[in-house]
Amino acid sequence: AQASLAQAAFFHFSVPGLPHCECTAMGLQFPETSVIVAGGVGGPLVYFSVTPFRNACTLGATSPSASMMSLYRQVFSGGLARGWTGGIYPSMFACPTFISLGPAYHAFKDLFGVPGAVVLASCTESMILFGAETCNAQMAKNEKAPGTFKSIHPSYKPFGPGLGIHIGRNILATAGLRVFCMPCTWVLEKAAGTSNHLTTLGGDFSGNVFSACLTAPVHQLYGFTVTTPELRELSGAEKRRRMVQFMKEQYLVTEGGRTRLSSTVPRDLCMRAAYVATLYTMYSTVERTLIRIWPKA
């Protein structure tokens, strides 16, 4: 009985490519230095670097007829540096975000299994990043249409309209990082007949592209929700009607009495894949590289 209690109070878990971690009933031990640096430095840098991709996705939420290239031209319309408008705010919160998607995820997994870990890590990420991303989105909207928002959502406020959509989007994205990449890597290894850094990189990117395609409409709905100020004045039923209407306008076209998918669908999938797959693949590469080259104690 004492052994069972000891086992219940102390868990070990190992992550491929990551150092050994320990989780006790008293709390989670700090990860090794390389993991802390990856989350604390690599995460924010990677997150800031993909700001133009994120801003283009946000603008696309309210511009269904715009092409992918025209959205990127809007992002950089004020000059190259303007493409990173608002990026500093979510980047400031990226350190704990990537810690939650790294070591914390594996602690959750040991306690609650993979599905529970994906959900809990995603909720943790949203609590950290929702305010900053919403602030970023509204600043990008004001950059395109000055005066849309007289008061920008505070970057430190972890709740508001669109939070549930934000969490759902993150669950799908985290699944791409922690679930979908593994079978994709396995397929590439079987096809190549070997396992190396390229097959791992390809598996990461493929899994994240698949996840990005799933999150594309969810992210667009989130972008629409947080960049359409008049939604705040509507009742719940009317707000849902507007959201459904937005999704139909975004993805469906009726011509000659026939309804088909809009040309917006491949646009949004490509833009979301460019953002999400690049972000998570860059981070996983930085994390693995730091773990490999960091001096061992």
CSV table of C-alpha atoms in Angstrom, one decimal:
chain,number,residue,atom,x,y,z
A,1,ALA,CA,0.0,0.0,0.0
A,2,GLN,CA,2.9,2.3,0.9
A,3,ALA,CA,4.5,1.6,-2.5
A,4,SER,CA,1.2,2.4,-4.3
A,5,LEU,CA,0.9,5.7,-2.5
A,6,ALA,CA,4.5,6.5,-3.3
A,7,GLN,CA,3.9,5.7,-7.0
A,8,ALA,CA,0.7,7.8,-7.0
A,9,ALA,CA,2.6,10.7,-5.5
A,10,PHE,CA,5.6,10.6,-7.8
A,11,PHE,CA,5.5,10.4,-11.6
A,12,HIS,CA,8.3,10.1,-14.1
A,13,PHE,CA,7.9,11.0,-17.7
A,14,SER,CA,10.3,11.1,-20.6
A,15,VAL,CA,9.7,13.0,-23.9
A,16,PRO,CA,11.6,12.1,-27.1
A,17,GLY,CA,14.1,14.8,-27.7
A,18,LEU,CA,13.5,16.4,-24.3
A,19,PRO,CA,15.3,16.0,-21.0
A,20,HIS,CA,13.8,13.8,-18.2
A,21,CYS,CA,11.3,15.6,-16.1
A,22,GLU,CA,9.7,14.8,-12.8
A,23,CYS,CA,6.2,15.5,-11.4
A,24,THR,CA,5.4,15.1,-7.8
A,25,ALA,CA,2.3,15.6,-5.7
A,26,MET,CA,4.0,18.7,-4.2
A,27,GLY,CA,4.5,20.3,-7.6
A,28,LEU,CA,6.3,20.2,-10.9
A,29,GLN,CA,10.1,20.5,-10.9
A,30,PHE,CA,11.7,23.1,-13.1
A,31,PRO,CA,12.7,21.8,-16.5
A,32,GLU,CA,16.3,21.9,-17.6
A,33,THR,CA,18.0,25.1,-18.6
A,34,SER,CA,17.8,24.3,-22.4
A,35,VAL,CA,14.0,23.9,-22.2
A,36,ILE,CA,13.6,27.2,-20.2
A,37,VAL,CA,15.7,29.0,-22.7
A,38,ALA,CA,13.7,27.5,-25.6
A,39,GLY,CA,10.4,28.7,-24.1
A,40,GLY,CA,11.7,32.0,-22.6
A,41,VAL,CA,13.8,33.2,-25.5
A,42,GLY,CA,13.1,31.0,-28.5
A,43,GLY,CA,9.3,31.1,-28.1
A,44,PRO,CA,8.9,34.9,-28.0
A,45,LEU,CA,11.4,35.4,-30.9
A,46,VAL,CA,9.6,32.8,-33.1
A,47,TYR,CA,6.2,34.3,-32.1
A,48,PHE,CA,7.3,37.8,-33.0
A,49,SER,CA,8.8,36.7,-36.3
A,50,VAL,CA,5.5,35.4,-37.6
A,51,THR,CA,3.5,38.5,-36.8
A,52,PRO,CA,2.9,39.4,-40.5
A,53,PHE,CA,1.4,36.0,-41.1
A,54,ARG,CA,-0.9,36.5,-38.1
A,55,ASN,CA,-1.9,40.1,-39.1
A,56,ALA,CA,-2.8,38.9,-42.6
A,57,CYS,CA,-5.0,36.2,-41.2
A,58,THR,CA,-6.7,38.8,-39.0
A,59,LEU,CA,-7.4,41.1,-41.9
A,60,GLY,CA,-8.7,38.2,-44.0
A,61,ALA,CA,-11.4,37.6,-41.4
A,62,THR,CA,-13.2,40.8,-42.6
A,63,SER,CA,-12.1,40.8,-46.2
A,64,PRO,CA,-13.5,37.6,-47.8
A,65,SER,CA,-13.0,38.9,-51.4
A,66,ALA,CA,-9.4,39.9,-50.9
A,67,SER,CA,-6.7,37.6,-52.3
A,68,MET,CA,-3.9,36.3,-50.2
A,69,MET,CA,-1.3,38.6,-51.9
A,70,SER,CA,-3.6,41.6,-51.5
A,71,LEU,CA,-3.9,40.9,-47.7
A,72,TYR,CA,-0.1,40.7,-47.4
A,73,ARG,CA,0.2,43.9,-49.3
A,74,GLN,CA,-2.1,45.5,-46.8
A,75,VAL,CA,0.0,44.2,-44.0
A,76,PHE,CA,3.1,45.8,-45.4
A,77,SER,CA,1.3,48.9,-46.9
A,78,GLY,CA,3.0,51.2,-44.5
A,79,GLY,CA,6.4,49.8,-45.0
A,80,LEU,CA,8.3,46.6,-44.1
A,81,ALA,CA,8.4,47.3,-40.4
A,82,ARG,CA,4.6,48.0,-40.3
A,83,GLY,CA,4.1,44.3,-41.0
A,84,TRP,CA,5.0,43.6,-37.4
A,85,THR,CA,2.4,46.1,-36.0
A,86,GLY,CA,1.2,44.9,-32.6
A,87,GLY,CA,3.5,41.9,-32.6
A,88,ILE,CA,5.3,42.9,-29.5
A,89,TYR,CA,2.3,42.4,-27.2
A,90,PRO,CA,1.6,38.7,-27.9
A,91,SER,CA,5.3,38.1,-28.0
A,92,MET,CA,5.6,39.4,-24.5
A,93,PHE,CA,3.3,36.7,-23.3
A,94,ALA,CA,4.9,34.0,-25.5
A,95,CYS,CA,7.4,32.8,-22.9
A,96,PRO,CA,4.8,31.2,-20.5
A,97,THR,CA,2.7,30.2,-23.5
A,98,PHE,CA,5.5,28.0,-24.9
A,99,ILE,CA,6.3,26.7,-21.4
A,100,SER,CA,2.7,25.6,-21.2
A,101,LEU,CA,2.9,23.9,-24.5
A,102,GLY,CA,6.2,22.2,-23.6
A,103,PRO,CA,7.0,20.9,-20.1
A,104,ALA,CA,3.6,21.7,-18.7
A,105,TYR,CA,1.9,19.7,-21.4
A,106,HIS,CA,3.9,16.6,-20.5
A,107,ALA,CA,3.1,17.0,-16.8
A,108,PHE,CA,-0.6,17.2,-17.7
A,109,LYS,CA,-0.2,14.2,-20.0
A,110,ASP,CA,1.2,12.1,-17.1
A,111,LEU,CA,-1.7,13.0,-14.9
A,112,PHE,CA,-4.6,13.2,-17.3
A,113,GLY,CA,-3.5,11.5,-20.5
A,114,VAL,CA,-3.0,13.0,-24.0
A,115,PRO,CA,-6.6,14.3,-24.5
A,116,GLY,CA,-6.7,16.0,-21.1
A,117,ALA,CA,-3.2,17.4,-21.6
A,118,VAL,CA,-4.1,18.9,-24.9
A,119,VAL,CA,-7.2,20.6,-23.5
A,120,LEU,CA,-5.5,21.8,-20.3
A,121,ALA,CA,-2.4,23.1,-22.2
A,122,SER,CA,-4.7,24.9,-24.6
A,123,CYS,CA,-6.7,26.5,-21.9
A,124,THR,CA,-3.5,27.6,-20.2
A,125,GLU,CA,-2.3,29.1,-23.4
A,126,SER,CA,-5.5,31.0,-24.0
A,127,MET,CA,-5.5,32.4,-20.5
A,128,ILE,CA,-2.0,33.7,-21.1
A,129,LEU,CA,-2.4,34.9,-24.7
A,130,PHE,CA,-6.1,35.8,-25.4
A,131,GLY,CA,-5.7,39.4,-24.2
A,132,ALA,CA,-2.5,40.0,-26.2
A,133,GLU,CA,-3.8,38.4,-29.4
A,134,THR,CA,-7.1,40.3,-29.2
A,135,CYS,CA,-5.1,43.5,-28.7
A,136,ASN,CA,-2.9,42.6,-31.7
A,137,ALA,CA,-6.0,41.9,-33.8
A,138,GLN,CA,-7.8,45.1,-33.0
A,139,MET,CA,-4.6,47.1,-33.6
A,140,ALA,CA,-4.2,45.5,-37.0
A,141,LYS,CA,-7.9,46.4,-37.7
A,142,ASN,CA,-7.3,50.0,-36.7
A,143,GLU,CA,-4.2,50.0,-39.0
A,144,LYS,CA,-6.5,49.1,-41.9
A,145,ALA,CA,-9.6,51.1,-40.9
A,146,PRO,CA,-8.5,53.9,-38.4
A,147,GLY,CA,-11.0,54.6,-35.7
A,148,THR,CA,-12.8,51.2,-35.7
A,149,PHE,CA,-11.9,50.7,-32.1
A,150,LYS,CA,-11.8,53.7,-29.8
A,151,SER,CA,-10.6,51.5,-27.0
A,152,ILE,CA,-8.3,48.6,-27.6
A,153,HIS,CA,-8.8,45.4,-25.6
A,154,PRO,CA,-6.1,45.4,-22.8
A,155,SER,CA,-3.3,43.0,-23.6
A,156,TYR,CA,-3.3,41.8,-20.0
A,157,LYS,CA,-7.1,41.0,-19.9
A,158,PRO,CA,-7.5,37.2,-20.2
A,159,PHE,CA,-11.2,37.1,-21.0
A,160,GLY,CA,-13.8,38.7,-23.2
A,161,PRO,CA,-15.9,38.0,-26.3
A,162,GLY,CA,-14.3,35.2,-28.4
A,163,LEU,CA,-12.5,33.4,-25.6
A,164,GLY,CA,-14.3,30.1,-26.1
A,165,ILE,CA,-13.5,30.2,-29.8
A,166,HIS,CA,-9.9,31.0,-29.0
A,167,ILE,CA,-9.7,27.9,-26.7
A,168,GLY,CA,-11.2,25.7,-29.3
A,169,ARG,CA,-8.7,26.9,-31.9
A,170,ASN,CA,-5.8,26.3,-29.6
A,171,ILE,CA,-7.0,22.7,-28.8
A,172,LEU,CA,-6.8,21.9,-32.5
A,173,ALA,CA,-3.5,23.6,-32.9
A,174,THR,CA,-2.0,21.8,-29.9
A,175,ALA,CA,-3.2,18.5,-31.2
A,176,GLY,CA,-1.2,19.3,-34.4
A,177,LEU,CA,1.9,19.9,-32.4
A,178,ARG,CA,1.5,16.9,-30.0
A,179,VAL,CA,-0.6,14.4,-31.8
A,180,PHE,CA,-0.7,14.8,-35.6
A,181,CYS,CA,3.1,15.2,-36.0
A,182,MET,CA,3.9,11.7,-34.9
A,183,PRO,CA,2.0,9.7,-37.6
A,184,CYS,CA,3.2,12.2,-40.2
A,185,THR,CA,6.8,11.6,-39.2
A,186,TRP,CA,6.3,7.8,-39.2
A,187,VAL,CA,4.9,8.0,-42.8
A,188,LEU,CA,7.9,10.0,-43.9
A,189,GLU,CA,10.3,7.7,-42.2
A,190,LYS,CA,8.7,4.7,-43.9
A,191,ALA,CA,8.8,6.4,-47.3
A,192,ALA,CA,12.4,7.5,-46.9
A,193,GLY,CA,13.6,4.3,-45.3
A,194,THR,CA,15.4,6.3,-42.6
A,195,SER,CA,15.0,8.5,-39.6
A,196,ASN,CA,16.9,11.8,-39.5
A,197,HIS,CA,16.4,15.5,-38.9
A,198,LEU,CA,14.8,16.1,-42.2
A,199,THR,CA,12.1,13.4,-41.7
A,200,THR,CA,11.4,14.9,-38.2
A,201,LEU,CA,11.2,18.4,-39.6
A,202,GLY,CA,8.9,17.2,-42.4
A,203,GLY,CA,6.7,15.3,-40.0
A,204,ASP,CA,6.4,18.4,-37.7
A,205,PHE,CA,5.6,20.6,-40.7
A,206,SER,CA,3.1,18.1,-42.2
A,207,GLY,CA,1.3,17.6,-38.9
A,208,ASN,CA,1.1,21.3,-38.2
A,209,VAL,CA,-0.2,22.0,-41.8
A,210,PHE,CA,-3.0,19.5,-41.2
A,211,SER,CA,-3.8,21.1,-37.9
A,212,ALA,CA,-3.7,24.5,-39.5
A,213,CYS,CA,-6.3,23.5,-42.0
A,214,LEU,CA,-8.6,22.5,-39.2
A,215,THR,CA,-8.1,25.7,-37.3
A,216,ALA,CA,-8.4,28.0,-40.3
A,217,PRO,CA,-12.2,28.6,-40.1
A,218,VAL,CA,-12.1,28.7,-36.3
A,219,HIS,CA,-9.4,31.4,-36.3
A,220,GLN,CA,-11.3,33.4,-38.9
A,221,LEU,CA,-14.4,33.3,-36.7
A,222,TYR,CA,-12.3,34.4,-33.7
A,223,GLY,CA,-10.9,37.2,-35.8
A,224,PHE,CA,-14.3,38.3,-36.9
A,225,THR,CA,-15.6,38.2,-33.3
A,226,VAL,CA,-12.9,40.4,-31.8
A,227,THR,CA,-12.6,42.8,-34.7
A,228,THR,CA,-16.3,43.5,-35.2
A,229,PRO,CA,-17.2,46.0,-32.4
A,230,GLU,CA,-21.0,46.0,-33.1
A,231,LEU,CA,-21.3,42.4,-32.0
A,232,ARG,CA,-21.0,43.6,-28.4
A,233,GLU,CA,-24.4,45.3,-28.6
A,234,LEU,CA,-26.2,42.2,-30.0
A,235,SER,CA,-28.2,39.6,-28.1
A,236,GLY,CA,-26.8,36.0,-27.9
A,237,ALA,CA,-29.1,34.8,-30.6
A,238,GLU,CA,-28.4,37.7,-33.0
A,239,LYS,CA,-24.7,37.3,-32.4
A,240,ARG,CA,-24.8,33.6,-33.3
A,241,ARG,CA,-26.8,34.5,-36.4
A,242,ARG,CA,-24.2,37.0,-37.5
A,243,MET,CA,-21.4,34.5,-36.9
A,244,VAL,CA,-23.2,31.8,-39.0
A,245,GLN,CA,-23.8,34.5,-41.7
A,246,PHE,CA,-20.1,35.4,-41.6
A,247,MET,CA,-19.1,31.8,-42.1
A,248,LYS,CA,-21.5,31.4,-45.0
A,249,GLU,CA,-20.3,34.6,-46.6
A,250,GLN,CA,-16.7,33.6,-46.0
A,251,TYR,CA,-16.8,30.1,-47.4
A,252,LEU,CA,-20.0,29.6,-49.6
A,253,VAL,CA,-21.0,31.1,-52.9
A,254,THR,CA,-24.4,30.7,-54.5
A,255,GLU,CA,-24.5,31.1,-58.3
A,256,GLY,CA,-27.3,30.1,-60.6
A,257,GLY,CA,-29.2,28.5,-57.6
A,258,ARG,CA,-26.2,26.3,-56.7
A,259,THR,CA,-24.1,26.7,-53.6
A,260,ARG,CA,-20.4,25.8,-53.7
A,261,LEU,CA,-17.3,26.5,-51.7
A,262,SER,CA,-15.8,30.0,-52.1
A,263,SER,CA,-12.4,30.7,-53.4
A,264,THR,CA,-11.8,32.0,-49.9
A,265,VAL,CA,-11.4,28.5,-48.6
A,266,PRO,CA,-8.0,27.7,-50.2
A,267,ARG,CA,-6.9,31.2,-49.4
A,268,ASP,CA,-7.6,30.8,-45.7
A,269,LEU,CA,-6.1,27.3,-45.6
A,270,CYS,CA,-2.9,28.5,-47.2
A,271,MET,CA,-2.6,31.6,-44.9
A,272,ARG,CA,-3.4,29.6,-41.8
A,273,ALA,CA,-0.9,26.9,-42.7
A,274,ALA,CA,1.7,29.5,-43.4
A,275,TYR,CA,1.2,31.0,-40.0
A,276,VAL,CA,0.6,28.0,-37.7
A,277,ALA,CA,2.9,25.4,-39.4
A,278,THR,CA,5.8,27.9,-39.6
A,279,LEU,CA,5.3,29.0,-36.0
A,280,TYR,CA,5.2,25.5,-34.4
A,281,THR,CA,7.7,24.0,-36.7
A,282,MET,CA,10.2,26.8,-36.0
A,283,TYR,CA,9.6,26.4,-32.3
A,284,SER,CA,10.0,22.6,-32.2
A,285,THR,CA,13.2,23.0,-34.2
A,286,VAL,CA,14.6,25.7,-31.9
A,287,GLU,CA,13.7,23.5,-28.9
A,288,ARG,CA,15.4,20.4,-30.2
A,289,THR,CA,18.5,22.3,-31.3
A,290,LEU,CA,18.9,23.9,-27.9
A,291,ILE,CA,18.5,20.6,-26.1
A,292,ARG,CA,21.0,18.9,-28.4
A,293,ILE,CA,23.7,21.6,-28.1
A,294,TRP,CA,23.2,22.8,-24.5
A,295,PRO,CA,26.1,21.8,-22.2
A,296,LYS,CA,25.1,18.9,-20.0
A,297,ALA,CA,25.6,19.2,-16.3
